[in-house]
CSV table of C-alpha atoms and ligand atoms in Angstrom, one decimal:
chain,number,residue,atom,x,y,z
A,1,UNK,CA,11.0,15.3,14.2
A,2,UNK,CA,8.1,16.4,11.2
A,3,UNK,CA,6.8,13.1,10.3
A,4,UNK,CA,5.5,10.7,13.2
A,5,UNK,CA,4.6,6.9,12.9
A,6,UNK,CA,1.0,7.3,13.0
A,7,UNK,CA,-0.9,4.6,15.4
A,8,UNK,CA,-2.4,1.6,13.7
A,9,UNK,CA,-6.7,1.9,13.8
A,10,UNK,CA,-6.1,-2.0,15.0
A,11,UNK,CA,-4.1,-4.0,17.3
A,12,UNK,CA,-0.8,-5.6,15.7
A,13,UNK,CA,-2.8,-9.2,16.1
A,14,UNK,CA,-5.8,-8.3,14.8
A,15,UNK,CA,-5.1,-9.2,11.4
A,16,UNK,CA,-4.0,-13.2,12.4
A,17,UNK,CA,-3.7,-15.3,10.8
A,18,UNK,CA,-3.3,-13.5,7.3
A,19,UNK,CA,-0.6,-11.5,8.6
A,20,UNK,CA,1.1,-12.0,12.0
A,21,UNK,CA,2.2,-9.9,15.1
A,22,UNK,CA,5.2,-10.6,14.4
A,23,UNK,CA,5.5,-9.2,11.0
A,24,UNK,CA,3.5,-6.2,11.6
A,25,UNK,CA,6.0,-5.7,14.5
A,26,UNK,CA,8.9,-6.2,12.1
A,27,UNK,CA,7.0,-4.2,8.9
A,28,UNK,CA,5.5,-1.5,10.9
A,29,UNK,CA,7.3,-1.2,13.6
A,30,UNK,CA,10.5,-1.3,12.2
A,31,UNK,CA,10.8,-1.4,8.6
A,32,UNK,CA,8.5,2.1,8.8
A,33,UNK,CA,10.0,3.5,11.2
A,34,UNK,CA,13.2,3.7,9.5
A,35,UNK,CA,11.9,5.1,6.1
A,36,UNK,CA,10.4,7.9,8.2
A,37,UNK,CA,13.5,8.4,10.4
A,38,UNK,CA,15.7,8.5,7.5
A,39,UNK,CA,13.1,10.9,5.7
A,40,UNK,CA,13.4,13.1,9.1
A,41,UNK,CA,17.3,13.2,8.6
A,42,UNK,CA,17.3,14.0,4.9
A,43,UNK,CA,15.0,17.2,4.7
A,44,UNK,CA,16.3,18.7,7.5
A,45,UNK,CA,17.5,22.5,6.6
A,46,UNK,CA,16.9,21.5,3.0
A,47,UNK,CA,13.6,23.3,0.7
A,48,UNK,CA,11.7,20.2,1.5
A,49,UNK,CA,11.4,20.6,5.1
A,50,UNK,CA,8.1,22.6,4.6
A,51,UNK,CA,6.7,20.3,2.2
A,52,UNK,CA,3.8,18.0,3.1
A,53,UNK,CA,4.7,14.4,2.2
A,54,UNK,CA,3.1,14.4,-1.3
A,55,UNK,CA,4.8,17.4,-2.5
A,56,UNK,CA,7.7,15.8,-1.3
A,57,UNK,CA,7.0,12.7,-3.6
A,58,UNK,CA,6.2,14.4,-6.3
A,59,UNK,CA,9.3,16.4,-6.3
A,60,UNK,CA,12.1,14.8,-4.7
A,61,UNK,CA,14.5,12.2,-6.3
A,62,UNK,CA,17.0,9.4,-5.6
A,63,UNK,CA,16.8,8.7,-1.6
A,64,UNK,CA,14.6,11.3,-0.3
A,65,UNK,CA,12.2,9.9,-3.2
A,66,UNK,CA,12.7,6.5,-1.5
A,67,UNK,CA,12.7,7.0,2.0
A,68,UNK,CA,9.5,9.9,1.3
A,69,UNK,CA,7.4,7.2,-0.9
A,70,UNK,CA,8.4,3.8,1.3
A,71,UNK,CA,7.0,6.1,4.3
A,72,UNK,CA,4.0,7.0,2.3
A,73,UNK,CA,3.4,3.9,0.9
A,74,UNK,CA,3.2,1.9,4.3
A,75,UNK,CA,0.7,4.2,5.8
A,76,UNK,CA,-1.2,3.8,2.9
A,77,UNK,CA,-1.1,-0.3,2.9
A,78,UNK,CA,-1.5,-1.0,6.4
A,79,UNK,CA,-4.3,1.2,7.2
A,80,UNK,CA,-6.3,-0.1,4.1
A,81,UNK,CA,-6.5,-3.1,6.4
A,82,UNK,CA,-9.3,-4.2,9.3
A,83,UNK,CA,-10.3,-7.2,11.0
A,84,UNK,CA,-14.2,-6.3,10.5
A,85,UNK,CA,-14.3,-4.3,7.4
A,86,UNK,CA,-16.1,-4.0,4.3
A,87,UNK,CA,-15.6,-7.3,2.3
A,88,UNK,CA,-16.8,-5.9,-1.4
A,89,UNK,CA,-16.8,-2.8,-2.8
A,90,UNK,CA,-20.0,-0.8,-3.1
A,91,UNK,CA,-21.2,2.3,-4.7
A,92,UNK,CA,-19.6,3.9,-7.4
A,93,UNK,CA,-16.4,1.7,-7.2
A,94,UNK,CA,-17.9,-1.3,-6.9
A,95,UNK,CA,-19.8,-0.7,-10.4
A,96,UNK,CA,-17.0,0.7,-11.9
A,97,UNK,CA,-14.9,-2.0,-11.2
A,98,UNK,CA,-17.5,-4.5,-12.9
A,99,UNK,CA,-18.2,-2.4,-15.8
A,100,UNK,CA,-14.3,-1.9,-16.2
A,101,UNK,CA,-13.0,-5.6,-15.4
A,102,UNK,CA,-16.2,-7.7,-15.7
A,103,UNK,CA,-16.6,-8.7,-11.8
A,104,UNK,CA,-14.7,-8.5,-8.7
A,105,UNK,CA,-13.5,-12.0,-9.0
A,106,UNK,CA,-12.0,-11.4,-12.2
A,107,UNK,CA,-10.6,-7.6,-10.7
A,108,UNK,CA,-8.8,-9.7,-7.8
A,109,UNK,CA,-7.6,-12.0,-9.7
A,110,UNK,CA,-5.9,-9.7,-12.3
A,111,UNK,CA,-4.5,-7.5,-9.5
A,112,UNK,CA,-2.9,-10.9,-7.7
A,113,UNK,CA,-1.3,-12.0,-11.4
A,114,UNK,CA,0.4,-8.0,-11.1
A,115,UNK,CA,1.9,-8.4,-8.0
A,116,UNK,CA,3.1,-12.2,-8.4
A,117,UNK,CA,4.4,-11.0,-11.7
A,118,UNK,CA,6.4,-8.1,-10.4
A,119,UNK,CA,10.0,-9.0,-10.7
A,120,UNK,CA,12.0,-7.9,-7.2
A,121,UNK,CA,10.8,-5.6,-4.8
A,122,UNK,CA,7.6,-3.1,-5.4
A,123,UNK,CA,4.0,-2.4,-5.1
A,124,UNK,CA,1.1,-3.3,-7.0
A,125,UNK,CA,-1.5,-0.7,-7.2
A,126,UNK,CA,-4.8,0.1,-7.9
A,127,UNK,CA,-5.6,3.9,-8.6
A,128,UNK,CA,-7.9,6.1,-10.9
A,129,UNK,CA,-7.4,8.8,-13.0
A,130,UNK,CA,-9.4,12.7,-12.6
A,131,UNK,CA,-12.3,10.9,-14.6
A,132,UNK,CA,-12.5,8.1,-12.2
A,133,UNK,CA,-10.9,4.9,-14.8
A,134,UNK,CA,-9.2,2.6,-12.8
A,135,UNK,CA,-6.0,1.4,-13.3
A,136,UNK,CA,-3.8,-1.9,-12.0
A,137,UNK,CA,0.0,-0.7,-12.0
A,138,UNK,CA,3.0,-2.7,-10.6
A,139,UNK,CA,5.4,-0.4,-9.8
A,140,UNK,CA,9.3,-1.4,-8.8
A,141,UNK,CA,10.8,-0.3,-5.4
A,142,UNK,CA,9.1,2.7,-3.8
A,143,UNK,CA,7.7,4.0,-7.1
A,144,UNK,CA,4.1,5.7,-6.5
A,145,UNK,CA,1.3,6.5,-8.9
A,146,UNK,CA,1.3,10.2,-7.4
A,147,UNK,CA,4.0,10.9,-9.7
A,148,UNK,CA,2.0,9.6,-12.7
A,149,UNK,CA,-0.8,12.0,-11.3
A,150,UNK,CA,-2.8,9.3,-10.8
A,151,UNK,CA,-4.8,9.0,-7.4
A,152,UNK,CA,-3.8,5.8,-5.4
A,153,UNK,CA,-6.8,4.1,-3.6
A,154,UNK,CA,-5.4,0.2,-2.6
A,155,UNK,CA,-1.6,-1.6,-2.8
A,156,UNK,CA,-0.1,-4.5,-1.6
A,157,UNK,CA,2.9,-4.5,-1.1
A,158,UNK,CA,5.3,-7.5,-2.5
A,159,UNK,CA,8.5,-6.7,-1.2
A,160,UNK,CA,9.7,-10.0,0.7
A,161,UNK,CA,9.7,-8.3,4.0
A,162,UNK,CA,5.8,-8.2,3.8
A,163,UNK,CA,5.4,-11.9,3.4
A,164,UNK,CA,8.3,-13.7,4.2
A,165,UNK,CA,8.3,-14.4,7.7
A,166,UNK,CA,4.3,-15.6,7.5
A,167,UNK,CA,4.4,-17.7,4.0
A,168,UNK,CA,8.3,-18.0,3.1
A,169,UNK,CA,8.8,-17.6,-0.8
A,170,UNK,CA,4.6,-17.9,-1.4
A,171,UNK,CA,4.4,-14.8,-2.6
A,172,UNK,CA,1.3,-15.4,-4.6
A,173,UNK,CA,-0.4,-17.0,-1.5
A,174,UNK,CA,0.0,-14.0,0.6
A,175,UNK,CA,-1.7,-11.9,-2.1
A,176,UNK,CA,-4.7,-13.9,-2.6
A,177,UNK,CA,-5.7,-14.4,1.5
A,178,UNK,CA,-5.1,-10.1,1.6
A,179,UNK,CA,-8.8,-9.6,0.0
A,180,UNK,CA,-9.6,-11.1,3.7
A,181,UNK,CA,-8.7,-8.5,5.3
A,182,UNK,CA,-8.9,-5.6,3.0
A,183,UNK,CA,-11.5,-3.0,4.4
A,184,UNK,CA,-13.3,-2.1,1.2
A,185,UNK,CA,-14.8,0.6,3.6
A,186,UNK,CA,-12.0,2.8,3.3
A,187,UNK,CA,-11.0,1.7,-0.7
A,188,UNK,CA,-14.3,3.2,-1.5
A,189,UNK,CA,-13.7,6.7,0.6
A,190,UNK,CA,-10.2,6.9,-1.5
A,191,UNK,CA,-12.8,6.7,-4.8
A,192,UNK,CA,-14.9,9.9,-4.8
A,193,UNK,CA,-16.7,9.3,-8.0
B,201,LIG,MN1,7.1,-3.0,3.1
């Protein structure tokens, strides 16, 4: 098997009560480890078996493109996460994100309105061009701002399966007690500005 479930930096409660064990469990355990298992079946003896897994975003389609990105995109969310970790930004990001949006209040709150507003399953995303300007996207599915060139650095993720077992149909709810537990530690390593 190429790609591997990497091991969570945090135990599967650590993150109560804003997300449960159980959901982690189901998310992480399961949900991810089928994207990556199905990823494992579909570039086997094809040109992409070489490929690290952002090449493979960048250039496969259909379900490879789903399977590669849902895989991607998990890693990405969950390990943004800690119990402990940085609660603002600082540095660069942080002042870019004020002189950009006007404060971090009014930064979080626009990013919550893009995921509630997101119709279906997807990602809202935060990510920065070569020049360092930030940008809020909502993308549908497993879509990626890699493949807009674009250089993710946070994203919650708003399909049901993130939320549903912990606040039922609260979607909005669920994104606004994430900044809780959003390590802005490792946002601000993504930015290197
Ligand atoms: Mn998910």
């Amino acid at each position: 098997m190429k790609f591997t479930r990497p091991r969570l930096p945090y135990m599967a409660s650590d993150l109560e009560p804003v997300i449960s064990t159980t959901t982690i469990d189901y998310h992480y355990g399961k949900h991810e480890q089928a994207y990556i298992d199905n990823l494992n079946r579909l570039i086997e003896g094809t040109e992409y078996e070489d490929m690290n897994l952002e090449e493979i975003i960048r250039k496969s389609s259909g379900g490879l493109f789903n399977n590669a990105s849902q895989a991607w995109n998990h890693i990405f969310y969950f390990f943004q996460f800690s119990p402990k970790g940085l609660k603002e930004p600082a540095g660069s990001l942080a002042e870019k994100i004020t002189e950009q949006f006007g404060s971090l209040e009014e930064f979080k709150k626009k990013f919550e309105e893009a995921g509630a507003t997101i119709f279906g399953s997807g990602w809202v995303w935060l990510s920065c061009d070569d020049k360092g300007t930030l940008y809020i996207s909502q993308g549908s599915n497993a879509e990626n701002p890699i493949t807009s060139g674009l250089t993710p650095l946070m994203v919650f993720d708003v399909w049901e399966h993130a939320y549903y077992l912990d606040y039922q149909n609260r979607r909005a709810e669920y994104l606004h007690r994430l900044w809780d537990i959003v390590d802005w530690d490792v946002i601000g390593s993504r930015y290197n500005f």
